[in-house]
Every structure is written in C-alpha cells, then in structure tokens.
Amino acid sequence: MIYPKTIMLTTKEIRQKYLDFFKSKGHVVVPSASLVPDNDPTTLFTGSGMQPMVPYLLGQKHPLGNRIADSQKCFRSQDIDEVGDNRHTVFFEMLGNWSLGDYFKNEQIPWMWEFITRELNLDPKKLYFTCFKGNTDLGIPKDEESASLWQAQFAQIGMEAKIGENPEIDGMREGERIFYYDEKKNWWSRSGVPGNMPEGEPGGPDTEMFWDFEPQGSSASGGLHANSKYASQPCHVNCDCGRFMEIGNNVFMQYKKITAGFELLSQKNVDFGGGLERMAAAVKDNMDIFKIDLFDGMRQVLEKLSGHKYAQNENETYAFRVILDHLRAAMFLVGDGVFPSNKDQGYYVRRLIRRSVRFAHRLGIANNFTKDVVSAVIEEYKDAYPNLIEKKDFILEGISKEEEKFRKTLANGLKVFEEKTAGLTNGGEVSGEIAFDLYQSYGFPIELTEELATERSLAVDRPVFDKLKKEHQELSRAGGEQKFHGGLADHSEISTRYHTATHLLHAVLLKILGPHATQRGSNITQERMRFDFPHPQKMTPEEIKLAEDLVNAAIARDYPVSWAEMSFEEARSKGAIGLFEDRYQPIVKVYTIGDVNEKAVADPSSPTFSREVCGGPHVEHTGLVGKFKIVKEEAVSAGVRRIKAILE
Ligand code: SER
C-alpha cells in the first residue's frame, strides 16, 4: 500500500482526532483533571494521565463505565532542569485511554496502529515498538502476545517486522522493528521498576511506540546515532541519542505489588498514555518539539519582542525554549488556582516565572513581556480549555504581577551576583550568606543562584543557605498571627451553622470575584470559620461589604436547605459547585440552598442561592445561621486569600 504524504495536522486536530477515535470505540471522553491533585497528599502535581484513574485501575467502579479517554494536563517538576533541549517540557498533555477490566491487548494494539497510521498518517516505515522481555524471578512472562500483534499489523500492509531480542547489545539489525527490553524500559508503575513499588501499587508490562526522525542516521555523527556522543554504543530505539522519540506507551496494568512479589489485580486493565506534543512532532517529522504549531504564536511574540529569531544560536535557542515551556506551564498552573508563593506548588510557579524573566533578560527583553506571551498561550488553548477565556484576566494579572515584582530586583541582583563572585575561580563556592542575600533582598530562588553559579563553574554552599533560611522563617513565624482556639470541625449545632454559612460565602465569592474564587480550604471551630480561595489581590472594602450583605440577605430570606444523591454527571449538569474532589465518586451528595428545581444564582432575589457537592451536615433553613460578619480578609500566600468570619 502506498501511504500518502502526511497531511500536516495541527496539534489541536490531533487532540480532537484522538478523542473522537476513542469515542468511536465506545469510550466516554472526560475533561482533564486539575494539575493539582485532589485527594492525593503524596504528590504536589498531576504528572501522568493515569494518576486520577488509580482507584478504578484497582477495581473501584468508574461512574462513567469501563472505557474512558481524555487529554490530561500534566506537570513534571522534576524535569525543570532538563528544559532547553529539543524535547523536554515541564508541562505537557497526555492523551489517555483506559480499559477498566474491559478490552485488552487484542483490541488496544490494532486500535493504536489504526490511530497512528490511518488517523495521524504516520509512515509505518518509521515506526518501531518495544515489548517486555519477561522476568522469571518476578514470575512475569515475556510479552510475546504484544510482539506478535504488532507483527500482524505490519503483515497486513505487507511489511515483515523482525524481532530483536537484545537491542542493547546487538543494536538494530536489518528488518527488525520490534524489540524486547527488560523492566527498566518496558514496565510501568508510578514508582518505576518493580523493585521500587510499594505494596498495593498497581503496575504492569508495557509496549511502547517509537518514531524514527532520522532513518538514514545523522551525517553529523558519522553513523546512525543522531548525536556523535553515543558513537561508541550501538544505536537502538531506547539509546537516548535523539534519533527516536517515544510517542506512546500502552501499559497492561494487571499486577499489584505484594510482600512476596506480585499478584494479579481483580481485573486486567489497559492504561495508554501518549504525549500530545510528541505525536505532533512525529507528524511534523521534526525532532524539535518547540517547532510544532502549538508554539507558533508564542514563539512569534517572543521573536518580535526580543528582535531575535528562534534557532539561530544555541544560547538563544535555550532561552527561547525555557520561556516557551515555563510560561505555558505557569499559565495552566495559575489557571488551576496556584499562585506564585514561597511554598509547595506556588514555589514552582514562582520559579517558572522568575526563570522566564531571567532568560528574557538574556534575550534583551527589558520590558514586562509575560502578558503578551501568556495571551498567545491562552489563544492557542482556548478551544480545548474554554474556561481559560473567563479566567484570562486573572491569569494574566497573576503572572505579570510576579514578573513586575521580580523585574524590580533582577538587574541589581545579577549585578550583586557578579560583584560577589568576581574573585572566585573555577570550582569556587558562592557562600550561603550571598545566596541568602540574593534570595531575601532580590527574590532569587536558590535554584536560580545555583544555575548562575553552574554557568560560571561555581558551587553554592547550600547547607548554610538552608540554615539561614530556616532561621529566618522561624523568626517571622514567631511574630506572626495569633492562633485561634478550637480545632477540628465537629457536628455540634454551632459548627453546622458555620458550615451552611461557608456554602453561602462560597457562592457569593464566585459571583462577585469570578469563577476562579473556588474554595481552596475551609476550617470551622466553635468560634469562627475560615475560608481560603485563590484571588490575585486584596478584596476591596466594598467587595467585603457586598459579600457580607449578600450572605446576610440569603440568611434573611430563610431558604430551605436540602440534599439529594446523584451521579457526578447530573450534579455537574445542575451546576453544582465544589465538584472537583468528588469527580470520580460514582454518587455524590448535593446540597441545595433554595428551590431544588431551579438554577442556583447567589442573589437573594433568586429562588435558589447555592448548590454544592458536600457531605454535610447543614442547618434545615438558612434563618438558623445567625448574623454573618467578616472579621478579616488577608493573604495566606501570594494569590491565595483567607476570610475569617463569625456568626453573631
Ligand atoms: N501510565 C503510563 C504513562 O504515564 C501510560 O499512561 O506513561
């Protein structure tokens, strides 16, 4: 069969084609979960498509059935230092499809083949596949079934696909297209190889799909490797020279780690994950991921602002890539309610923005620029993520504020760094005191100082820096706010009243501040309630007064409060807020303040004031809540506000 020259699909079209394809195979397409996982304290970010699916892979019933597909936003903070080459990004979208105890290899492999060769039009001559070679100690057999299924796909189009048993030693011999690797390459679990898996963790052998960017080999390397650094080893799909790129991973998730090894899960699952941007790079057949159309708009803005063209010299290309990657990631993180701060997720957002500003400085961009780049990012993604449009102002503001703050001190900080390190020679060390001064007075995240030091072949005295930082934190804490008495929420009458007041306030904040002001945390004691929510600036006295008045008006109207159980879908279609954590619960409990048959509008003239997913309990009618008074509105961290309120 003759394959037509690849029609140049856009990244948007690839995403849509993938979702449509799996829909046509009986899958329910679900929206991407937040980059900040809900009920998972073990990790700060959603780093793979399967993360929100874990309970269902382990056997819990998914409310939407046993065939699910999506395009999941992912953030991998551990890759920050790798960004700058042609393929690493901290943010990416992972296309995913799951069989939750339904279909298995016999369907997944032919479907994938159909998708990549027919829908994406990828040339089979440039496709390679890897399978698990088996491990007798672990009691896991060789995955010959997957290997022969791939062979059958090639055979259908008249291509012979030989199997390479030892690619790491033999390299790739004539006609070989399918290769066996051990668990270091062809096993997937959230914690990596079988030996690292904690008890209870699901995992399984996988089969990966690779695209060959340079079938003739790179002339620069004098061999088949894309990079001469690898010339002493045989080139094979997993050798990291850059010639091949993994574009997707089919995990056959069927095992669970137990003390003595593995046992079979109650069901056999498929967990497929494919990098959207990588697939687009394969379609474009260009190994620079930053050249795919998705980055065109942002890249052009950056070229215009800097007066430099992309990919003219290595130093500038590096800077371009860091900015493109980091600002895109920051846009999505702020959109998911994470603001720059000194802690947890917020610290990453701060680093991403400050690092971008520093590299923009290197490109000669002297004015504030993030708004222009981030607007271009939103433009690119607004069709796939429509709520970005309503959050646009809020995102632009969150990012540019951080930029402005850092710009004020960046040039001076860089000067200080130069002065203080002028006397140091290669291998010298920047003292902890200097690093702390740069952090404290000039807002340099420690990683930035470390990076500047590395560029000059210097080290940083990290232990002393850490000690100084800790001492400083303890000092500022000692002078901080007084703690409230009380503690854990209880179900006494007073806390039930506070609980209902919390729903009223939540609805009101969303109405007056915008859809970003969703609950980030709430805490109730016998004396007061506390409510945290993302918002880029201090609420004005007028906004505070309005919030208080609206809550009191809802109390005065004495709405009935009732609850009903329903599916997640139904709750969503009824406009219930606070859905996120319960998104994958089959049945959720929904509290309505007002008429259950009407749409909730946080306005006292509306028959229904609020509808929210919640476990309860609540008062029976709002008149029981009492008089609501906001006593304080303050920052918890940059971009996250806290309201303290009492009932009189
Ligand atoms: N869980 C696999 C991965 O993240 C496939 O989705 O690569």
XYZ file of C-alpha atoms and ligand atoms in Angstrom:
655
model
C 0.000 0.000 0.000
C 1.201 3.492 -0.767
C 0.978 5.922 2.058
C 0.117 9.454 1.042
C 2.444 12.176 2.140
C 1.485 13.174 5.654
C -1.216 15.777 5.735
C 0.005 18.347 8.202
C -2.393 18.069 11.084
C -2.336 20.767 13.727
C -1.835 19.786 17.356
C -5.433 20.772 18.050
C -6.615 18.428 15.315
C -4.501 15.591 16.686
C -6.051 16.026 20.134
C -9.534 16.080 18.667
C -8.914 13.124 16.371
C -7.647 11.062 19.264
C -10.671 11.795 21.441
C -13.073 11.197 18.538
C -11.318 7.969 17.645
C -11.705 6.516 21.121
C -15.241 7.796 21.368
C -15.989 5.797 18.240
C -14.584 2.770 20.076
C -17.097 3.157 22.883
C -15.113 5.395 25.267
C -16.518 8.197 27.375
C -14.351 11.282 26.981
C -13.767 13.033 30.312
C -12.289 16.502 30.850
C -8.752 16.917 32.129
C -8.454 16.866 35.910
C -6.695 19.764 37.638
C -2.895 19.973 37.709
C -3.237 19.949 41.482
C -4.482 16.518 42.503
C -7.465 16.498 44.789
C -7.333 13.716 47.264
C -3.698 12.784 46.927
C -1.409 14.195 49.594
C 1.533 12.167 48.277
C 2.167 14.378 45.287
C 2.024 18.092 44.504
C 1.078 17.810 40.844
C -0.734 15.590 38.389
C 2.198 14.118 36.463
C 0.537 11.495 34.286
C -2.806 10.779 32.752
C -3.413 7.729 34.888
C -2.983 9.468 38.237
C -6.666 10.367 38.621
C -7.571 6.821 37.451
C -5.752 4.813 40.127
C -8.813 3.807 42.202
C -10.507 2.452 39.068
C -7.466 0.540 37.917
C -7.502 -1.083 41.341
C -11.086 -2.191 40.854
C -13.393 0.564 42.058
C -16.255 1.052 39.629
C -15.964 4.167 37.467
C -19.249 6.078 37.312
C -18.910 6.576 33.569
C -18.202 2.986 32.599
C -15.154 0.906 31.816
C -13.857 2.716 28.711
C -12.532 6.182 29.401
C -10.437 8.571 27.292
C -9.089 12.067 27.852
C -6.328 14.559 27.257
C -4.827 15.231 30.670
C -2.761 18.270 31.626
C 0.464 17.095 33.266
C 3.242 18.894 35.106
C 6.565 17.232 35.884
C 8.519 19.472 38.199
C 11.463 17.069 38.214
C 12.146 17.943 34.563
C 12.709 21.669 35.149
C 16.468 21.409 34.718
C 16.169 19.367 31.522
C 14.170 22.026 29.712
C 16.215 23.687 26.998
C 16.875 20.662 24.787
C 14.639 19.757 21.878
C 12.202 17.537 23.732
C 11.808 18.241 27.440
C 8.930 20.299 28.761
C 7.615 20.546 32.325
C 4.067 20.837 31.063
C 2.531 18.521 28.501
C -0.742 16.961 27.613
C -1.063 13.232 27.834
C -3.615 11.575 25.607
C -5.024 8.637 27.503
C -7.365 5.740 27.072
C -8.282 3.176 29.662
C -9.869 -0.190 29.720
C -11.011 -0.795 33.272
C -11.242 -4.554 33.184
C -12.768 -4.468 29.691
C -10.734 -4.882 26.466
C -7.053 -5.893 26.458
C -4.114 -6.359 24.091
C -6.156 -7.759 21.201
C -8.059 -4.502 20.858
C -5.556 -1.950 22.111
C -2.733 -2.796 19.727
C -4.766 -2.847 16.479
C -6.556 0.360 17.569
C -3.287 2.139 18.248
C -1.929 1.010 14.939
C -5.058 2.241 13.207
C -4.869 5.579 15.002
C -1.242 6.361 14.334
C -1.043 5.044 10.769
C -4.507 5.965 9.486
C -5.619 8.938 11.542
C -2.222 10.544 12.003
C -0.876 9.139 8.760
C 2.467 8.227 10.299
C 4.623 6.262 7.910
C 4.930 2.646 9.185
C 8.495 2.533 7.902
C 9.452 4.967 10.637
C 7.600 3.202 13.438
C 9.162 0.844 15.993
C 7.758 -0.953 19.020
C 9.159 -2.404 22.209
C 7.812 -5.183 24.452
C 8.632 -6.671 27.850
C 11.177 -9.480 27.747
C 9.844 -11.158 30.919
C 11.472 -11.852 34.268
C 11.362 -15.315 35.785
C 12.385 -14.088 39.253
C 9.332 -11.862 39.308
C 7.187 -14.557 37.748
C 6.162 -12.231 34.900
C 6.215 -13.825 31.449
C 7.654 -12.462 28.229
C 5.047 -10.431 26.341
C 5.063 -12.430 23.127
C 1.424 -11.679 22.574
C 2.048 -7.951 22.084
C 5.042 -8.613 19.865
C 3.040 -10.860 17.547
C 0.125 -8.436 17.492
C 2.471 -5.691 16.235
C 3.916 -8.128 13.706
C 0.413 -8.841 12.462
C -0.226 -5.123 11.925
C 2.889 -4.787 9.800
C 1.995 -8.000 7.945
C -1.374 -6.550 6.970
C 0.337 -3.897 4.918
C 2.847 -6.331 3.518
C 5.768 -5.445 5.749
C 7.843 -8.017 7.510
C 8.724 -6.956 11.047
C 11.535 -8.965 12.589
C 12.045 -9.125 16.313
C 15.264 -8.040 18.021
C 15.912 -9.923 21.250
C 18.891 -7.937 22.558
C 18.899 -4.458 21.047
C 21.155 -3.017 23.745
C 23.917 -5.385 22.656
C 23.130 -6.120 19.013
C 21.780 -2.712 18.011
C 19.100 -2.814 15.329
C 19.589 -5.320 12.575
C 18.129 -5.229 9.112
C 14.345 -5.651 9.114
C 13.932 -5.515 12.904
C 11.064 -3.341 14.096
C 10.031 -4.881 17.404
C 12.435 -5.198 20.321
C 12.420 -6.774 23.729
C 13.688 -4.883 26.776
C 13.691 -5.679 30.476
C 11.773 -3.996 33.284
C 13.985 -0.925 33.237
C 12.375 0.032 29.929
C 9.181 -1.941 29.489
C 7.480 -1.887 32.821
C 5.329 0.921 34.127
C 4.169 1.872 37.588
C 4.004 5.252 39.275
C 7.117 4.336 41.194
C 9.025 2.867 38.273
C 10.652 -0.584 38.208
C 9.105 -3.491 40.175
C 11.763 -3.240 42.904
C 10.700 0.313 43.771
C 6.992 -0.362 44.025
C 5.378 -0.096 47.442
C 2.864 -2.733 48.456
C -0.549 -2.252 46.917
C 0.793 -0.300 43.934
C -0.544 -1.349 40.512
C 1.767 -1.841 37.542
C 2.462 -3.987 34.557
C 4.488 -4.647 31.444
C 4.103 -2.145 28.663
C 4.605 -1.851 24.958
C 5.969 1.442 23.698
C 5.764 3.107 20.295
C 8.684 4.995 18.757
C 9.108 7.367 15.849
C 12.337 7.473 13.857
C 13.320 11.037 12.978
C 16.461 10.122 11.111
C 16.145 6.786 9.306
C 19.348 7.472 7.427
C 21.216 8.394 10.575
C 22.722 11.765 11.171
C 25.590 12.680 8.906
C 26.999 14.781 11.743
C 27.563 11.714 13.893
C 29.106 9.648 11.159
C 26.760 6.797 11.984
C 23.192 6.028 12.760
C 23.102 7.947 16.013
C 21.604 11.396 15.952
C 24.345 12.537 18.297
C 28.001 11.606 17.993
C 28.311 11.434 21.786
C 26.756 7.977 21.515
C 29.034 6.724 18.756
C 30.687 4.066 20.923
C 27.424 2.174 21.544
C 25.026 0.505 19.156
C 22.069 2.703 18.200
C 18.688 1.321 19.260
C 15.266 2.837 19.944
C 15.985 3.370 23.640
C 19.580 4.577 23.371
C 18.772 8.258 24.028
C 20.799 9.652 21.138
C 17.716 11.528 19.977
C 17.110 9.727 16.716
C 13.994 8.039 18.133
C 11.240 9.517 20.218
C 8.744 7.563 22.272
C 5.289 8.711 21.242
C 3.105 6.468 23.362
C 3.007 3.806 25.995
C 0.454 1.007 26.318
C 0.578 -0.331 29.853
C -1.092 -3.637 30.545
C -1.850 -2.963 34.117
C -2.704 -6.279 35.618
C -0.466 -6.749 38.672
C -0.397 -5.489 42.208
C 2.721 -5.436 44.369
C 2.518 -7.618 47.486
C 5.207 -8.530 50.015
C 6.181 -11.695 48.222
C 6.185 -10.273 44.699
C 3.110 -9.747 42.590
C -0.460 -10.895 42.483
C -2.985 -10.405 39.721
C -5.328 -7.459 40.107
C -9.024 -8.300 40.196
C -9.212 -7.045 36.583
C -6.944 -6.658 33.576
C -6.590 -3.007 32.582
C -5.141 -1.060 29.713
C -3.535 2.289 30.531
C -2.413 4.142 27.448
C -0.548 7.443 27.632
C 0.829 9.347 24.680
C 2.444 12.785 24.713
C 0.346 15.051 22.528
C 3.270 17.317 21.680
C 5.461 14.340 20.829
C 2.848 12.955 18.485
C 2.678 16.359 16.837
C 6.477 16.381 16.464
C 6.288 12.967 14.775
C 3.531 14.156 12.452
C 5.655 17.169 11.553
C 8.692 14.900 11.421
C 10.780 17.500 13.188
C 12.607 16.470 16.332
C 12.353 19.935 17.869
C 9.160 19.865 19.884
C 9.211 23.661 20.124
C 8.706 23.834 16.362
C 5.225 22.291 16.427
C 2.387 24.653 15.526
C 1.209 24.852 19.122
C 4.175 27.100 19.923
C 3.997 29.221 16.756
C 2.021 32.087 18.279
C 4.125 32.320 21.431
C 7.374 31.960 19.537
C 6.465 34.774 17.185
C 5.585 37.084 20.066
C 8.934 36.324 21.629
C 10.810 36.867 18.373
C 9.144 40.221 17.951
C 9.815 41.362 21.499
C 13.428 40.243 21.521
C 14.340 41.049 17.939
C 15.969 37.589 17.773
C 14.909 34.694 15.583
C 14.365 31.263 17.080
C 17.082 28.646 16.495
C 19.842 30.978 15.351
C 22.337 30.088 18.024
C 22.419 27.640 20.889
C 22.344 30.103 23.733
C 19.333 31.961 22.469
C 17.501 28.803 21.464
C 17.895 27.573 25.008
C 16.442 30.808 26.372
C 13.524 30.678 23.922
C 12.673 27.124 24.934
C 12.800 27.824 28.654
C 10.466 30.782 28.289
C 8.031 28.978 25.968
C 7.852 25.981 28.236
C 7.786 27.770 31.575
C 5.214 30.426 30.742
C 2.898 27.857 29.217
C 3.159 25.781 32.401
C 2.699 28.844 34.612
C -0.406 29.784 32.636
C -2.022 26.407 33.298
C -0.975 26.306 36.936
C -2.320 29.772 37.716
C -5.447 28.781 35.779
C -5.823 25.864 38.194
C -5.587 28.256 41.117
C -1.887 28.027 42.011
C -0.217 31.387 42.588
C 3.444 32.242 42.924
C 4.487 31.865 46.551
C 7.279 30.529 48.693
C 5.654 27.181 49.397
C 4.597 23.940 47.772
C 3.051 24.265 44.315
C 3.286 28.046 44.453
C 7.045 27.890 44.722
C 7.242 26.126 41.364
C 5.087 28.774 39.742
C 7.373 31.425 41.187
C 10.445 29.638 39.876
C 8.924 29.187 36.430
C 8.048 32.858 36.115
C 11.283 34.198 37.574
C 13.347 31.871 35.450
C 11.480 33.038 32.347
C 12.105 36.664 33.252
C 15.776 35.983 33.705
C 16.060 34.284 30.305
C 14.067 37.080 28.692
C 16.651 39.434 30.166
C 19.282 37.345 28.451
C 17.414 37.759 25.153
C 17.490 41.518 25.697
C 13.818 41.914 26.618
C 13.920 44.808 29.031
C 10.208 45.473 29.490
C 7.434 43.440 31.014
C 6.597 40.791 28.473
C 4.770 37.912 30.122
C 1.311 39.312 29.341
C 1.998 39.168 25.608
C 3.371 35.637 25.663
C 0.719 34.289 28.025
C -2.062 35.851 25.916
C -0.700 33.897 22.959
C -0.732 30.702 25.046
C -4.353 31.250 26.019
C -5.243 31.941 22.399
C -3.786 28.575 21.417
C -5.610 26.619 24.114
C -8.921 28.400 24.442
C -10.863 25.959 22.259
C -9.723 22.861 24.104
C -9.969 24.569 27.524
C -12.836 27.053 27.207
C -12.731 28.170 30.831
C -9.384 29.844 30.098
C -11.311 32.656 28.457
C -13.148 33.597 31.615
C -10.001 33.196 33.670
C -7.842 35.154 31.240
C -7.578 38.478 33.100
C -6.991 36.737 36.325
C -4.193 34.572 34.889
C -2.503 37.486 33.126
C -2.602 39.505 36.272
C -1.283 36.717 38.490
C 1.710 36.159 36.225
C 2.540 39.737 35.349
C 2.424 40.819 38.980
C 5.084 38.268 39.767
C 7.102 39.450 36.787
C 6.894 43.082 37.869
C 7.957 42.213 41.374
C 10.976 40.275 40.175
C 11.996 42.711 37.461
C 12.478 45.410 40.042
C 15.274 43.465 41.640
C 16.592 41.227 38.876
C 19.162 43.564 37.340
C 20.503 44.603 40.731
C 20.597 41.028 41.936
C 22.547 39.954 38.869
C 24.968 42.802 39.492
C 25.412 41.719 43.097
C 25.997 38.152 41.975
C 28.673 39.319 39.537
C 30.393 41.525 42.103
C 30.388 38.961 44.870
C 31.646 36.171 42.676
C 34.142 38.203 40.658
C 37.046 36.958 42.741
C 36.091 33.287 42.548
C 37.800 30.929 40.182
C 36.529 27.712 38.604
C 35.393 25.253 41.243
C 34.990 28.018 43.853
C 31.954 28.331 46.097
C 29.312 31.031 46.464
C 28.771 31.398 50.215
C 25.446 30.613 51.866
C 25.285 34.247 53.021
C 25.457 35.597 49.473
C 22.862 33.088 48.281
C 20.597 34.050 51.167
C 21.024 37.752 50.470
C 20.091 37.167 46.830
C 17.053 35.231 47.993
C 15.955 37.627 50.679
C 16.728 41.029 49.120
C 16.494 40.285 45.405
C 13.981 37.451 45.234
C 16.339 34.936 43.620
C 15.040 31.407 44.172
C 18.001 29.341 45.360
C 17.844 27.252 42.182
C 18.398 30.404 40.149
C 21.539 31.258 42.104
C 22.690 27.668 41.678
C 22.106 27.906 37.958
C 24.055 31.161 37.677
C 26.827 29.545 39.686
C 26.912 26.456 37.455
C 27.203 28.659 34.382
C 30.369 30.050 35.928
C 31.600 26.634 37.134
C 30.999 27.543 40.766
C 29.199 25.719 43.553
C 26.823 27.146 46.175
C 27.045 26.466 49.907
C 23.570 25.037 50.163
C 23.658 23.800 53.787
C 24.456 27.304 55.073
C 21.795 28.812 52.817
C 19.213 26.308 54.118
C 20.160 27.062 57.709
C 19.831 30.824 57.227
C 16.511 30.424 55.503
C 15.154 28.240 58.271
C 16.251 30.673 60.983
C 14.594 33.494 59.103
C 11.344 31.565 58.742
C 11.251 30.744 62.428
C 11.739 34.392 63.326
C 8.914 35.576 61.107
C 6.615 32.860 62.360
C 7.199 33.883 65.967
C 5.941 37.354 65.164
C 3.033 36.066 63.131
C -0.665 35.910 63.792
C -2.193 34.562 66.936
C -3.727 31.184 66.583
C -7.426 30.661 67.071
C -8.570 28.284 69.763
C -10.514 25.203 68.898
C -9.525 22.873 66.132
C -11.177 20.033 64.319
C -14.605 20.501 62.862
C -17.362 18.818 64.787
C -21.022 18.305 64.208
C -22.318 20.429 67.048
C -25.067 22.859 66.267
C -22.793 25.887 66.071
C -20.427 24.312 63.583
C -23.367 23.171 61.457
C -24.407 26.820 61.236
C -20.886 27.788 60.215
C -20.926 25.039 57.637
C -24.008 26.423 55.928
C -22.533 29.933 56.127
C -19.485 28.549 54.296
C -21.682 27.445 51.382
C -23.327 30.854 51.233
C -19.971 32.629 51.242
C -18.509 30.315 48.603
C -21.421 31.013 46.234
C -21.132 34.745 46.877
C -17.378 34.909 46.244
C -17.753 33.081 42.945
C -20.402 35.569 41.971
C -18.641 38.773 42.919
C -14.970 37.902 42.322
C -15.268 35.454 39.425
C -15.131 31.710 38.724
C -11.553 31.427 39.929
C -12.502 32.117 43.547
C -13.236 28.495 44.359
C -12.716 27.005 47.778
C -9.111 26.084 48.482
C -9.545 25.247 52.110
C -12.008 25.727 54.902
C -11.816 25.296 58.620
C -14.511 25.629 61.229
C -14.276 25.905 65.000
C -16.825 26.804 67.654
C -15.679 30.434 67.429
C -15.311 31.195 63.745
C -14.989 29.996 60.168
C -12.081 30.360 57.846
C -12.266 30.165 54.062
C -9.328 30.194 51.622
C -9.650 30.913 47.926
C -7.427 31.993 45.041
C -7.628 35.677 44.181
C -4.786 37.848 42.932
C -5.367 40.883 45.119
C -6.796 42.076 48.359
C -10.569 42.330 48.315
C -11.709 45.940 48.400
C -13.763 47.159 51.395
C -16.737 47.398 49.022
C -16.341 43.777 47.927
C -16.083 42.638 51.536
C -19.195 44.577 52.455
C -21.071 43.225 49.444
C -20.101 39.630 50.312
C -21.283 40.105 53.874
C -24.546 41.731 52.768
C -25.348 39.010 50.250
C -24.771 36.241 52.786
C -26.954 38.041 55.324
C -29.663 38.590 52.712
C -29.652 34.861 51.962
C -29.981 34.167 55.683
C -32.830 36.675 55.968
C -34.702 35.052 53.090
C -34.701 31.838 55.117
C -34.113 29.463 52.216
C -34.811 25.778 52.826
C -31.681 23.586 52.793
C -31.964 20.083 51.362
C -29.812 17.396 49.869
C -30.057 14.649 47.269
C -27.718 11.971 45.966
C -26.999 11.898 42.265
C -24.387 10.940 39.710
C -21.433 13.203 39.096
C -22.800 13.979 35.630
C -26.158 15.011 36.980
C -24.562 17.194 39.650
C -22.461 18.861 37.005
C -25.405 19.418 34.695
C -27.246 21.018 37.603
C -24.383 23.468 38.056
C -23.253 22.214 41.467
C -20.012 23.815 42.666
C -17.226 22.187 44.670
C -17.376 19.216 42.322
C -13.756 18.641 41.888
C -12.837 16.336 44.683
C -15.817 14.164 44.062
C -15.432 13.985 40.376
C -14.752 10.279 40.334
C -17.168 9.284 43.030
C -19.977 7.300 41.437
C -22.625 9.062 43.507
C -22.258 12.456 45.121
C -24.321 14.219 47.734
C -25.518 17.646 46.651
C -26.823 20.341 48.994
C -29.215 22.922 47.606
C -29.987 26.155 49.404
C -33.365 27.147 47.950
C -35.629 25.516 45.385
C -34.199 22.186 44.190
C -35.682 22.609 40.732
C -34.146 25.976 39.955
C -30.717 27.085 38.842
C -28.560 28.456 41.673
C -27.702 32.156 41.491
C -26.064 33.763 44.503
C -28.553 36.556 44.611
C -31.256 36.906 47.259
C -33.886 37.562 44.596
C -33.229 34.117 43.078
C -35.346 31.110 44.195
C -32.119 29.117 44.637
C -28.985 30.587 46.165
C -26.421 27.793 46.130
C -25.856 24.211 45.035
C -22.738 22.431 46.152
C -21.341 18.935 46.408
C -20.769 18.236 50.088
C -21.085 15.560 52.724
C -22.965 17.812 55.158
C -24.387 18.316 57.675
C -26.211 21.627 57.328
C -28.976 23.540 59.074
C -32.500 22.931 57.764
C -33.136 26.513 56.717
C -30.817 29.471 56.414
C -32.655 31.544 59.045
C -30.931 29.358 61.643
C -27.460 30.536 60.610
C -27.437 33.817 62.561
C -25.815 37.123 61.646
C -22.751 36.747 59.450
C -19.779 39.054 59.889
C -16.434 39.094 58.090
C -13.749 39.969 60.614
C -10.681 39.693 58.449
C -9.561 39.355 54.840
C -5.884 38.608 54.399
C -3.269 36.820 52.303
C -2.322 33.233 53.156
C 0.276 33.106 50.405
C 0.672 35.088 47.223
C -2.564 34.838 45.307
C -4.471 32.968 47.968
C -6.742 34.974 50.255
C -8.340 33.993 53.526
C -11.581 35.241 55.013
C -12.307 34.855 58.679
C -15.896 35.311 59.677
C -18.051 34.894 62.745
C -21.727 34.315 63.413
C -23.228 36.654 65.954
N 0.807 5.482 32.780
C 1.563 5.485 31.572
C 2.465 6.690 31.445
O 2.305 7.635 32.167
C 0.628 5.429 30.388
O -0.466 6.259 30.586
O 3.339 6.687 30.616
